Structures are given as C-alpha cells and as structure tokens.
Amino acid sequence: MKSVRPGIAAILLLVGGTFGAQAAEPPKSGNRVFDRAVELVYKNFHDASALDRFGEAVRREVQDPKAPVSATSQAARVDAAIGAVLASLQASHTGHFRPDTIDYFELADVFRFAIRDDLRRLFPPDGDVRYPGIGMVARQGNGLWFVTDVYDGSPASRAGILTGDEVLSVDGAPYHQITSFRDKAGKQVEVKLRRRPDAEPMTVKVQVESLRPLPMFEKAIADSAAVVEHDGRKIGYIRLWTLAARNSMGAVAEALAEGKLKDADGLVLDLRGRWGGGSSDAAEMFVGDTPPFRLIDRDGEAMLANVRWNKPVVAIIDEGSRSGLEVFAYALKVNDIPLVGTRTAGALLAGRAYLLPDDSLLEIAVSDAVIGDDIRLEGSGVQPDVPVPFSLPYAAGADPQREAAIEEMRRILERG
C-alpha cells in the first residue's frame, strides 16, 4: 500500500523575502565574511527595532581595541564576532554554522531550496547533501562530549551507543563531529565511550556511512516506531525527529495505518526533535475531524489519502521541540492532549539560510510567527502538563520522560 505525502500548508523554516533596513549601517570591517553577514542581517532580519542594538554590537567588534575585526582577522576571530553580533538580536532561527559541524549539513538539507544554486558545487556531483557519520549527535559541556541523540536505525544505534554516553575518542583521536569520520565511509571506526562517571572506558566498533540528512530523518522516524504492552494493552511509540523532511508525517501515517502501530490502543508521540519545519497543520492527523479515506485503483491497490488517529495520544516535549514542532505541541495542548517532559525551546520564527563567502551558513529569522490572533511562542515555548526533568550526562540510555509518557498513557487506557 502506498502513502500519499501530506501537503505542505506552510513551511516554517523555508521562507524567502527581503526587507529594507531602517537603521543606519555600522562601519565596515574590511572582512568580507563578517561584512556580508552584517549586510544580510540588515537586509533581511524581521524586526527592524533590533537593528540599532545590532549595529552597536557590530561597532564594538569592528572597533575592539584589542582585536578589531579586519580583513586579516583569523577565522576563529571572525566566527566569534559573528556569533556576538547575532546574539544581540535575541532571536531564534539566527545562527552561524561551519562545515565542520553536523548542524551545518542538516540545515543545508533543510534549506536546500534557499541555497540550490550552490548545491552541486558544495556537494558534487549530484548536489545531494551528504556527510560522513554514524547517526549520532554529541554536545560538549565542561570540556566533555556527551551523546545527545542517537538516530533510530543508525549505525550508532546498531552498535549500542546510548544517550548520555561520554565520547572519549574515535580511532584513538579526540572526537570531532565531522573530521573523526572524514574519508572513512564504508569503514569501521572504534569509538571509545564512558557510560558511568567512574566506569572503565568501553570501545565499540561502528560502521561509518555517507549520510543524507533528510532521508536519514525519514528513516529514523519510521524505525522509531515500537509497541510495548502493559496490562494487556498495546502502547505505540514514534519519534518525530523533524517535520522538515518531505515524508516526515507520511512515515507517521504509514506506521499508524498499516505498520507497527496500527493495532496500538494508544500512542506516545515523541516531539523531541532536531529541527522543526514542515506544515503548520501537521497535528491535524491527531486532532482533526475530517474522516480518514483511501484511494483504490483498478488493481485494488490502496493509497492512504487522509489518515486520522482517533485513539488516545500522549506527547513528549523538551527543548529540542522547536519551530514547527512547537506549533504541533501547542495544537495538541489546546486539544487537551497531555504533554510530558520539559518546556519547548520557545523558538518560533521563520528562518532562511544564506551562504557566506567562505561557504559557512548564516541563518536569519526573516518573519515573525503568530498563532491565532496574538499568541507568540518565541521566547516562551509550550509548558508540559506533566513536568519530567532529564539529566543527560551518563544517562546510560535511561529515558524518564518516555517512561513517564508511557505511564500516563497506561493510566488513560486504564480509565477507559
């Protein structure tokens, strides 16, 4: 049975447009990367009232008495200066990403339409965004790297790497998001981990793959589908890693209508994603009142045209629930679907990506985002109904938020 991909009502992350600046432009540094970043913000940032303080931040970097940004500034100094001036805008969907980070490649695929003229040059020969990796994301804290995400079905998942593991080294060298795996696609690497703060290090062998971000996310969503049984009832689970992939909701629809989750009595929907994006009406699958229907051709093959889940739902949220996933969470909340976890990111603006002269990626918030008449989630987020904290370091794969959501669903099903 084939699935018809949901239509895109509004793409929160992929928007264009240019807006005239109202504030006087600050002095030029002579550095083409920094000056281009400043120019793009002046032309495109959605809130003109923030440009005065942005201009002051630019002036401080250009006129810094110890290390002014100039034509000869090192890349590290330019990166720090761009980060500082962007921070003055106090807005989500505004950042600077270098091609030695996973974020760069994932956002390049999310924003592929915005940078389409450069894709074949950046990712020869076909223009498909790829990077060498194992399907694991780690975050640095206090000089240590801890695994924050293991994509379902990825090499890291198959090798047994768990959320919260400390990453000590890859092939005997310090961990780096991209360079640890460069030129190793198709080969195995040895990843040294520590699972507990006082434990002996352990080493796992992991296959490196050439990863295409959006197809990888679609696969991870589909592979995350699982069912657990409690008291004779089946509780389904699926994780929406992003809404930005074309078939993100299609993967969910297939799992619910004909896959692992079709016989579930209730569903735990995990909105702890990596990126938002997607359709602003994605939650209609769970709160909409139009009936489900299928299209059947002359050979009797049916296509899912409108899937609706009318059984109980509990959702999980945290700071990874951002942008389009926050709209999703808000729609569930106002329809009395319980949310478990911690507050969402409070990152609901519309962003666009631009390439800078050094091929780094600049994301700028180019539009405000308002729900209904005057509800803004930017800076405030969506609060959970059942607060459950999560501590990352040395979690050893434990997931108290998922466990609490399953328990909440068990209580709902028990009450009938």
C-alpha positions as a LaTeX table, in Angstrom:
\begin{tabular}{lrrr}
\hline
Residue & $x$ (\AA) & $y$ (\AA) & $z$ (\AA) \\
\hline
Met1 & 0.00 & 0.00 & 0.00 \\
Lys2 & 1.36 & 3.41 & $-0.95$ \\
Ser3 & 1.13 & 6.58 & 1.10 \\
Val4 & 0.26 & 9.99 & $-0.28$ \\
Arg5 & 2.60 & 12.54 & 1.26 \\
Pro6 & 0.81 & 15.26 & 3.23 \\
Gly7 & 0.53 & 18.65 & 1.54 \\
Ile8 & 2.64 & 21.47 & 2.81 \\
Ala9 & 0.43 & 24.21 & 4.19 \\
Ala10 & 3.21 & 26.43 & 5.50 \\
Ile11 & 6.95 & 25.80 & 5.68 \\
Leu12 & 8.15 & 27.45 & 8.87 \\
Leu13 & 11.83 & 27.10 & 8.09 \\
Leu14 & 11.95 & 27.68 & 4.36 \\
Val15 & 10.92 & 31.18 & 3.52 \\
Gly16 & 12.33 & 33.95 & 1.41 \\
Gly17 & 11.89 & 37.65 & 1.08 \\
Thr18 & 13.94 & 40.78 & 1.59 \\
Phe19 & 13.15 & 43.62 & 3.88 \\
Gly20 & 14.52 & 47.14 & 3.78 \\
Ala21 & 16.67 & 48.17 & 6.73 \\
Gln22 & 15.61 & 51.19 & 8.74 \\
Ala23 & 18.71 & 51.71 & 10.89 \\
Ala24 & 21.93 & 53.37 & 9.74 \\
Glu25 & 24.52 & 50.78 & 8.81 \\
Pro26 & 27.60 & 50.47 & 11.07 \\
Pro27 & 31.20 & 50.75 & 9.87 \\
Lys28 & 32.70 & 48.11 & 7.58 \\
Ser29 & 35.43 & 45.85 & 8.89 \\
Gly30 & 37.02 & 45.04 & 5.55 \\
Asn31 & 36.49 & 41.34 & 6.26 \\
Arg32 & 34.27 & 40.01 & 3.51 \\
Val33 & 32.72 & 37.20 & 5.58 \\
Phe34 & 31.86 & 39.39 & 8.55 \\
Asp35 & 30.67 & 42.31 & 6.42 \\
Arg36 & 28.47 & 40.05 & 4.30 \\
Ala37 & 26.87 & 38.58 & 7.42 \\
Val38 & 26.14 & 42.08 & 8.71 \\
Glu39 & 24.71 & 43.14 & 5.35 \\
Leu40 & 22.38 & 40.14 & 5.19 \\
Val41 & 21.04 & 40.81 & 8.68 \\
Tyr42 & 20.35 & 44.46 & 7.81 \\
Lys43 & 18.51 & 43.49 & 4.66 \\
Asn44 & 16.53 & 40.53 & 5.98 \\
Phe45 & 16.09 & 40.36 & 9.76 \\
His46 & 12.40 & 40.53 & 10.55 \\
Asp47 & 12.48 & 43.01 & 13.47 \\
Ala48 & 13.78 & 46.44 & 12.43 \\
Ser49 & 13.65 & 47.65 & 16.05 \\
Ala50 & 16.53 & 45.29 & 16.89 \\
Leu51 & 18.88 & 46.74 & 14.28 \\
Asp52 & 20.11 & 49.64 & 16.41 \\
Arg53 & 21.49 & 47.34 & 19.11 \\
Phe54 & 22.78 & 45.02 & 16.37 \\
Gly55 & 24.63 & 47.98 & 14.87 \\
Glu56 & 26.16 & 48.79 & 18.25 \\
Ala57 & 27.33 & 45.18 & 18.58 \\
Val58 & 28.90 & 45.38 & 15.12 \\
Arg59 & 30.65 & 48.62 & 16.00 \\
Arg60 & 32.10 & 47.05 & 19.16 \\
Glu61 & 33.59 & 44.19 & 17.16 \\
Val62 & 34.99 & 46.42 & 14.43 \\
Gln63 & 36.43 & 48.91 & 16.90 \\
Asp64 & 37.57 & 46.41 & 19.56 \\
Pro65 & 40.77 & 47.94 & 21.00 \\
Lys66 & 42.46 & 44.56 & 21.47 \\
Ala67 & 41.34 & 42.53 & 18.44 \\
Pro68 & 39.26 & 44.51 & 15.94 \\
Val69 & 37.71 & 42.52 & 13.12 \\
Ser70 & 39.61 & 43.33 & 9.93 \\
Ala71 & 40.44 & 41.95 & 6.52 \\
Thr72 & 43.29 & 39.92 & 8.03 \\
Ser73 & 41.39 & 38.51 & 11.04 \\
Gln74 & 41.68 & 34.77 & 11.59 \\
Ala75 & 38.61 & 32.61 & 11.00 \\
Ala76 & 38.18 & 31.95 & 14.73 \\
Arg77 & 38.03 & 35.69 & 15.46 \\
Val78 & 35.51 & 36.25 & 12.65 \\
Asp79 & 33.35 & 33.38 & 13.89 \\
Ala80 & 33.37 & 34.81 & 17.41 \\
Ala81 & 32.44 & 38.25 & 16.12 \\
Ile82 & 29.57 & 36.93 & 14.01 \\
Gly83 & 28.32 & 34.96 & 16.99 \\
Ala84 & 28.44 & 38.05 & 19.20 \\
Val85 & 26.54 & 40.32 & 16.81 \\
Leu86 & 23.90 & 37.68 & 16.10 \\
Ala87 & 23.40 & 37.17 & 19.84 \\
Ser88 & 22.48 & 40.85 & 20.15 \\
Leu89 & 19.35 & 40.17 & 18.07 \\
Gln90 & 17.99 & 37.89 & 20.82 \\
Ala91 & 16.10 & 35.76 & 18.31 \\
Ser92 & 15.79 & 32.12 & 17.39 \\
His93 & 16.42 & 30.89 & 13.85 \\
Thr94 & 19.51 & 33.10 & 13.79 \\
Gly95 & 22.93 & 31.48 & 13.78 \\
His96 & 26.21 & 30.82 & 12.04 \\
Phe97 & 27.24 & 27.28 & 11.08 \\
Arg98 & 30.57 & 26.00 & 9.75 \\
Pro99 & 31.01 & 22.88 & 7.59 \\
Asp100 & 32.82 & 21.05 & 10.38 \\
Thr101 & 29.57 & 20.58 & 12.31 \\
Ile102 & 26.61 & 18.23 & 11.89 \\
Asp103 & 24.25 & 21.21 & 12.19 \\
Tyr104 & 25.73 & 22.66 & 9.00 \\
Phe105 & 24.90 & 19.62 & 6.90 \\
Glu106 & 21.48 & 19.03 & 8.39 \\
Leu107 & 20.49 & 22.68 & 7.93 \\
Ala108 & 21.95 & 22.73 & 4.41 \\
Asp109 & 19.50 & 19.94 & 3.53 \\
Val110 & 16.61 & 21.60 & 5.37 \\
Phe111 & 17.36 & 24.84 & 3.50 \\
Arg112 & 18.36 & 23.20 & 0.23 \\
Phe113 & 15.93 & 25.30 & $-1.80$ \\
Ala114 & 17.41 & 28.54 & $-0.45$ \\
Ile115 & 20.96 & 27.53 & $-1.43$ \\
Arg116 & 20.01 & 25.50 & $-4.52$ \\
Asp117 & 22.34 & 27.41 & $-6.86$ \\
Asp118 & 25.37 & 26.25 & $-4.87$ \\
Leu119 & 24.41 & 22.66 & $-4.05$ \\
Arg120 & 26.29 & 20.97 & $-6.92$ \\
Arg121 & 29.41 & 22.96 & $-6.12$ \\
Leu122 & 29.20 & 22.20 & $-2.40$ \\
Phe123 & 28.14 & 18.57 & $-2.77$ \\
Pro124 & 29.41 & 17.24 & $-6.09$ \\
Pro125 & 28.45 & 15.71 & $-8.37$ \\
Asp126 & 24.68 & 15.49 & $-7.82$ \\
Gly127 & 24.07 & 18.25 & $-5.27$ \\
Asp128 & 22.72 & 15.84 & $-2.64$ \\
Val129 & 23.77 & 16.97 & 0.84 \\
Arg130 & 25.91 & 14.29 & 2.48 \\
Tyr131 & 28.35 & 13.99 & 5.34 \\
Pro132 & 30.35 & 11.10 & 6.85 \\
Gly133 & 28.95 & 9.98 & 10.16 \\
Ile134 & 27.41 & 7.29 & 12.33 \\
Gly135 & 24.00 & 8.83 & 13.11 \\
Met136 & 24.99 & 10.23 & 16.49 \\
Val137 & 24.97 & 13.80 & 17.81 \\
Ala138 & 27.03 & 14.85 & 20.83 \\
Arg139 & 27.17 & 18.07 & 22.83 \\
Gln140 & 30.16 & 19.50 & 24.65 \\
Gly141 & 29.87 & 20.50 & 28.30 \\
Asn142 & 32.72 & 21.30 & 30.71 \\
Gly143 & 35.17 & 20.10 & 28.10 \\
Leu144 & 33.48 & 16.69 & 27.76 \\
Trp145 & 31.38 & 15.33 & 24.89 \\
Phe146 & 28.08 & 13.62 & 25.72 \\
Val147 & 25.78 & 11.86 & 23.26 \\
Thr148 & 22.50 & 13.80 & 22.99 \\
Asp149 & 20.86 & 11.95 & 20.10 \\
Val150 & 21.17 & 8.53 & 18.53 \\
Tyr151 & 19.08 & 8.35 & 15.36 \\
Asp152 & 16.87 & 5.29 & 15.21 \\
Gly153 & 18.20 & 2.64 & 12.84 \\
Ser154 & 21.58 & 4.39 & 12.51 \\
Pro155 & 24.99 & 2.69 & 12.75 \\
Ala156 & 25.42 & 4.24 & 16.22 \\
Ser157 & 22.12 & 2.74 & 17.34 \\
Arg158 & 23.03 & $-0.69$ & 15.95 \\
Ala159 & 26.39 & $-0.52$ & 17.72 \\
Gly160 & 24.70 & 0.10 & 21.07 \\
Ile161 & 25.75 & 3.72 & 21.68 \\
Leu162 & 23.36 & 5.27 & 24.19 \\
Thr163 & 22.15 & 8.76 & 25.01 \\
Gly164 & 24.29 & 10.20 & 27.79 \\
Asp165 & 27.44 & 8.26 & 26.90 \\
Glu166 & 30.64 & 10.28 & 27.20 \\
Val167 & 32.59 & 10.18 & 23.92 \\
Leu168 & 36.29 & 9.86 & 24.71 \\
Ser169 & 37.85 & 9.27 & 21.30 \\
Val170 & 37.36 & 7.96 & 17.76 \\
Asp171 & 40.16 & 5.77 & 16.39 \\
Gly172 & 42.36 & 6.98 & 19.24 \\
Ala173 & 41.98 & 10.68 & 18.44 \\
Pro174 & 39.77 & 13.30 & 20.16 \\
Tyr175 & 36.18 & 13.24 & 18.93 \\
His176 & 35.19 & 15.74 & 16.25 \\
Gln177 & 31.75 & 15.86 & 14.69 \\
Ile178 & 32.90 & 15.59 & 11.07 \\
Thr179 & 36.68 & 15.10 & 10.87 \\
Ser180 & 36.53 & 11.98 & 13.07 \\
Phe181 & 34.72 & 10.23 & 10.21 \\
Arg182 & 36.04 & 12.01 & 7.11 \\
Asp183 & 37.16 & 9.67 & 4.28 \\
Lys184 & 36.00 & 6.65 & 6.32 \\
Ala185 & 32.58 & 5.95 & 4.76 \\
Gly186 & 32.20 & 2.19 & 4.35 \\
Lys187 & 34.81 & 1.52 & 7.05 \\
Gln188 & 34.55 & 0.84 & 10.77 \\
Val189 & 35.78 & 3.19 & 13.45 \\
Glu190 & 36.48 & 2.46 & 17.10 \\
Val191 & 34.54 & 4.78 & 19.38 \\
Lys192 & 35.70 & 4.85 & 22.99 \\
Leu193 & 32.92 & 5.68 & 25.48 \\
Arg194 & 32.36 & 6.00 & 29.19 \\
Arg195 & 28.87 & 5.05 & 30.38 \\
Arg196 & 29.24 & 5.98 & 34.06 \\
Pro197 & 31.47 & 8.67 & 35.58 \\
Asp198 & 33.52 & 6.08 & 37.49 \\
Ala199 & 33.36 & 3.30 & 34.88 \\
Glu200 & 36.18 & 1.91 & 32.80 \\
Pro201 & 36.06 & 3.09 & 29.17 \\
Met202 & 34.47 & 0.78 & 26.64 \\
Thr203 & 35.12 & 0.58 & 22.91 \\
Val204 & 32.53 & $-0.13$ & 20.22 \\
Lys205 & 33.10 & $-0.62$ & 16.51 \\
Val206 & 30.75 & 1.42 & 14.33 \\
Gln207 & 30.27 & 1.49 & 10.57 \\
Val208 & 30.67 & 4.95 & 9.02 \\
Glu209 & 28.12 & 5.88 & 6.37 \\
Ser210 & 27.66 & 8.73 & 3.93 \\
Leu211 & 24.55 & 10.23 & 5.50 \\
Arg212 & 21.90 & 12.23 & 3.64 \\
Pro213 & 20.17 & 14.21 & 6.41 \\
Leu214 & 16.53 & 14.41 & 5.30 \\
Pro215 & 16.25 & 10.81 & 4.03 \\
Met216 & 18.03 & 9.73 & 7.23 \\
Phe217 & 15.42 & 11.58 & 9.32 \\
Glu218 & 12.56 & 9.93 & 7.41 \\
Lys219 & 14.10 & 6.51 & 8.04 \\
Ala220 & 14.74 & 7.33 & 11.71 \\
Ile221 & 11.08 & 8.31 & 12.18 \\
Ala222 & 9.90 & 5.06 & 10.61 \\
Asp223 & 12.47 & 2.97 & 12.53 \\
Ser224 & 11.49 & 4.56 & 15.86 \\
Ala225 & 8.01 & 3.02 & 15.75 \\
Ala226 & 7.60 & 0.46 & 18.52 \\
Val227 & 4.91 & $-1.12$ & 20.70 \\
Val228 & 5.09 & $-2.04$ & 24.39 \\
Glu229 & 2.42 & $-3.99$ & 26.23 \\
His230 & 1.02 & $-3.03$ & 29.63 \\
Asp231 & $-1.82$ & $-4.91$ & 31.32 \\
Gly232 & $-2.80$ & $-6.48$ & 28.02 \\
Arg233 & $-2.95$ & $-3.14$ & 26.21 \\
Lys234 & $-0.63$ & $-2.11$ & 23.38 \\
Ile235 & 1.01 & 1.30 & 23.67 \\
Gly236 & 2.62 & 2.58 & 20.48 \\
Tyr237 & 5.55 & 4.97 & 20.28 \\
Ile238 & 7.05 & 7.02 & 17.44 \\
Arg239 & 9.55 & 9.90 & 17.38 \\
Leu240 & 9.24 & 12.90 & 15.07 \\
Trp241 & 12.88 & 13.87 & 14.58 \\
Thr242 & 11.86 & 16.72 & 12.28 \\
Leu243 & 8.94 & 17.96 & 10.22 \\
Ala244 & 11.24 & 19.35 & 7.54 \\
Ala245 & 11.64 & 16.12 & 5.56 \\
Arg246 & 9.09 & 15.68 & 2.77 \\
Asn247 & 7.74 & 12.42 & 4.16 \\
Ser248 & 8.04 & 13.07 & 7.91 \\
Met249 & 4.30 & 12.88 & 8.52 \\
Gly250 & 3.93 & 10.28 & 5.78 \\
Ala251 & 6.19 & 7.95 & 7.78 \\
Val252 & 3.97 & 8.51 & 10.82 \\
Ala253 & 0.80 & 7.92 & 8.77 \\
Glu254 & 2.12 & 4.66 & 7.36 \\
Ala255 & 3.11 & 3.38 & 10.81 \\
Leu256 & $-0.33$ & 4.23 & 12.21 \\
Ala257 & $-2.43$ & 2.95 & 9.31 \\
Glu258 & $-0.59$ & $-0.16$ & 8.19 \\
Gly259 & 2.68 & $-0.53$ & 10.10 \\
Lys260 & 3.81 & $-1.43$ & 13.59 \\
Leu261 & 1.35 & 0.94 & 15.30 \\
Lys262 & $-1.89$ & 0.01 & 13.51 \\
Asp263 & $-3.13$ & $-2.22$ & 16.35 \\
Ala264 & $-1.97$ & 0.03 & 19.21 \\
Asp265 & $-4.57$ & 1.06 & 21.80 \\
Gly266 & $-2.85$ & 4.38 & 22.46 \\
Leu267 & 0.11 & 6.35 & 21.16 \\
Val268 & 3.09 & 8.12 & 22.72 \\
Leu269 & 4.17 & 10.76 & 20.20 \\
Asp270 & 7.72 & 11.97 & 20.81 \\
Leu271 & 8.24 & 15.57 & 19.66 \\
Arg272 & 11.80 & 15.85 & 20.99 \\
Gly273 & 13.27 & 16.60 & 17.60 \\
Arg274 & 16.34 & 18.08 & 15.99 \\
Trp275 & 14.65 & 20.64 & 13.71 \\
Gly276 & 11.15 & 21.96 & 13.20 \\
Gly277 & 9.93 & 22.97 & 9.76 \\
Gly278 & 7.06 & 21.32 & 7.97 \\
Ser279 & 3.38 & 22.03 & 7.71 \\
Ser280 & 1.67 & 24.20 & 10.31 \\
Asp281 & $-1.32$ & 21.83 & 10.24 \\
Ala282 & 0.68 & 18.64 & 10.88 \\
Ala283 & $-1.19$ & 17.99 & 14.14 \\
Glu284 & $-4.43$ & 17.55 & 12.18 \\
Met285 & $-3.63$ & 13.83 & 11.99 \\
Phe286 & $-4.37$ & 13.69 & 15.71 \\
Val287 & $-6.85$ & 16.50 & 16.35 \\
Gly288 & $-8.60$ & 17.00 & 13.02 \\
Asp289 & $-12.21$ & 15.96 & 12.50 \\
Thr290 & $-12.19$ & 15.10 & 8.78 \\
Pro291 & $-12.70$ & 11.36 & 8.22 \\
Pro292 & $-9.88$ & 9.09 & 7.05 \\
Phe293 & $-10.10$ & 7.77 & 3.49 \\
Arg294 & $-8.15$ & 5.79 & 0.92 \\
Leu295 & $-7.91$ & 5.84 & $-2.84$ \\
Ile296 & $-8.12$ & 2.42 & $-4.54$ \\
Asp297 & $-7.01$ & 1.88 & $-8.13$ \\
Arg298 & $-8.37$ & $-0.73$ & $-10.58$ \\
Asp299 & $-5.88$ & $-3.32$ & $-9.35$ \\
Gly300 & $-7.18$ & $-2.92$ & $-5.82$ \\
Glu301 & $-4.06$ & $-1.18$ & $-4.52$ \\
Ala302 & $-4.97$ & 1.41 & $-1.91$ \\
Met303 & $-3.22$ & 4.69 & $-1.19$ \\
Leu304 & $-3.57$ & 6.46 & 2.12 \\
Ala305 & $-5.02$ & 9.87 & 1.37 \\
Asn306 & $-6.11$ & 11.09 & 4.79 \\
Val307 & $-5.04$ & 9.31 & 7.96 \\
Arg308 & $-6.67$ & 10.18 & 11.27 \\
Trp309 & $-5.70$ & 8.76 & 14.66 \\
Asn310 & $-8.75$ & 8.75 & 16.90 \\
Lys311 & $-7.31$ & 6.83 & 19.84 \\
Pro312 & $-5.63$ & 8.33 & 22.93 \\
Val313 & $-2.38$ & 10.29 & 22.49 \\
Val314 & 0.30 & 11.48 & 24.91 \\
Ala315 & 3.18 & 13.63 & 23.61 \\
Ile316 & 6.72 & 14.17 & 24.88 \\
Ile317 & 8.35 & 17.61 & 24.61 \\
Asp318 & 11.63 & 19.25 & 25.61 \\
Glu319 & 13.98 & 21.98 & 24.41 \\
Gly320 & 14.50 & 20.00 & 21.20 \\
Ser321 & 10.84 & 20.65 & 20.32 \\
Arg322 & 11.29 & 23.80 & 18.32 \\
Ser323 & 9.72 & 25.80 & 15.50 \\
Gly324 & 7.14 & 23.68 & 13.65 \\
Leu325 & 7.26 & 21.06 & 16.40 \\
Glu326 & 6.20 & 23.76 & 18.86 \\
Val327 & 3.16 & 24.59 & 16.73 \\
Phe328 & 2.45 & 20.86 & 16.77 \\
Ala329 & 2.81 & 20.71 & 20.58 \\
Tyr330 & 0.62 & 23.78 & 21.04 \\
Ala331 & $-2.13$ & 22.29 & 18.87 \\
Leu332 & $-2.08$ & 19.11 & 20.93 \\
Lys333 & $-2.17$ & 21.04 & 24.21 \\
Val334 & $-5.18$ & 23.17 & 23.29 \\
Asn335 & $-6.96$ & 19.97 & 22.32 \\
Asp336 & $-6.36$ & 18.53 & 25.80 \\
Ile337 & $-3.71$ & 16.03 & 24.77 \\
Pro338 & $-1.27$ & 15.65 & 27.70 \\
Leu339 & 2.31 & 16.84 & 27.21 \\
Val340 & 5.09 & 15.20 & 29.23 \\
Gly341 & 8.65 & 16.47 & 29.69 \\
Thr342 & 10.09 & 19.98 & 29.85 \\
Arg343 & 9.30 & 23.32 & 28.23 \\
Thr344 & 9.79 & 23.56 & 24.47 \\
Ala345 & 12.53 & 25.74 & 23.00 \\
Gly346 & 10.50 & 28.93 & 22.58 \\
Ala347 & 11.93 & 29.18 & 19.06 \\
Leu348 & 9.07 & 30.04 & 16.74 \\
Leu349 & 10.12 & 32.39 & 13.98 \\
Ala350 & 10.59 & 31.75 & 10.27 \\
Gly351 & 14.19 & 31.48 & 9.17 \\
Arg352 & 16.10 & 31.49 & 5.91 \\
Ala353 & 19.64 & 30.35 & 5.13 \\
Tyr354 & 22.34 & 32.21 & 3.21 \\
Leu355 & 25.83 & 31.15 & 2.16 \\
Leu356 & 28.67 & 33.43 & 3.23 \\
Pro357 & 31.82 & 33.92 & 1.10 \\
Asp358 & 33.66 & 31.15 & 2.99 \\
Asp359 & 30.72 & 28.75 & 2.39 \\
Ser360 & 29.66 & 28.84 & 6.02 \\
Leu361 & 25.90 & 29.01 & 6.55 \\
Leu362 & 24.10 & 32.00 & 8.03 \\
Glu363 & 20.54 & 31.54 & 9.28 \\
Ile364 & 18.41 & 34.65 & 9.79 \\
Ala365 & 14.91 & 35.00 & 11.24 \\
Val366 & 13.08 & 36.74 & 8.42 \\
Ser367 & 9.47 & 36.59 & 9.68 \\
Asp368 & 7.59 & 36.73 & 12.95 \\
Ala369 & 5.24 & 33.81 & 13.70 \\
Val370 & 1.88 & 34.28 & 15.39 \\
Ile371 & $-0.64$ & 31.61 & 16.32 \\
Gly372 & $-4.25$ & 32.73 & 16.12 \\
Asp373 & $-4.63$ & 36.43 & 16.75 \\
Asp374 & $-1.78$ & 37.21 & 19.13 \\
Ile375 & $-0.11$ & 34.08 & 20.54 \\
Arg376 & 3.67 & 34.04 & 20.19 \\
Leu377 & 5.72 & 31.08 & 21.35 \\
Glu378 & 9.04 & 32.78 & 20.61 \\
Gly379 & 10.83 & 33.14 & 23.94 \\
Ser380 & 8.09 & 31.41 & 25.95 \\
Gly381 & 7.53 & 27.96 & 24.46 \\
Val382 & 4.94 & 25.40 & 25.47 \\
Gln383 & 4.81 & 24.11 & 29.02 \\
Pro384 & 4.31 & 20.41 & 29.79 \\
Asp385 & 1.26 & 19.18 & 31.69 \\
Val386 & 3.40 & 16.54 & 33.39 \\
Pro387 & 6.85 & 18.03 & 34.14 \\
Val388 & 9.63 & 15.45 & 33.97 \\
Pro389 & 13.27 & 16.61 & 34.00 \\
Phe390 & 16.07 & 14.82 & 32.18 \\
Ser391 & 19.77 & 14.82 & 33.07 \\
Leu392 & 21.99 & 13.98 & 30.10 \\
Pro393 & 25.49 & 13.09 & 31.39 \\
Tyr394 & 25.89 & 9.35 & 31.94 \\
Ala395 & 22.17 & 8.68 & 31.44 \\
Ala396 & 23.14 & 5.25 & 30.03 \\
Gly397 & 20.16 & 5.32 & 27.70 \\
Ala398 & 17.63 & 5.85 & 30.51 \\
Asp399 & 14.70 & 7.98 & 29.38 \\
Pro400 & 12.50 & 9.10 & 32.30 \\
Gln401 & 10.38 & 11.30 & 30.01 \\
Arg402 & 9.47 & 8.41 & 27.74 \\
Glu403 & 8.78 & 6.19 & 30.76 \\
Ala404 & 6.53 & 8.86 & 32.28 \\
Ala405 & 4.65 & 9.28 & 28.99 \\
Ile406 & 4.06 & 5.54 & 28.74 \\
Glu407 & 2.83 & 5.52 & 32.34 \\
Glu408 & 0.50 & 8.44 & 31.58 \\
Met409 & $-0.90$ & 6.52 & 28.61 \\
Arg410 & $-1.30$ & 3.41 & 30.76 \\
Arg411 & $-3.42$ & 5.44 & 33.22 \\
Ile412 & $-5.51$ & 6.87 & 30.39 \\
Leu413 & $-6.21$ & 3.43 & 28.96 \\
Glu414 & $-6.96$ & 2.07 & 32.41 \\
Arg415 & $-9.60$ & 4.76 & 32.90 \\
Gly416 & $-11.12$ & 3.76 & 29.56 \\
\hline
\end{tabular}
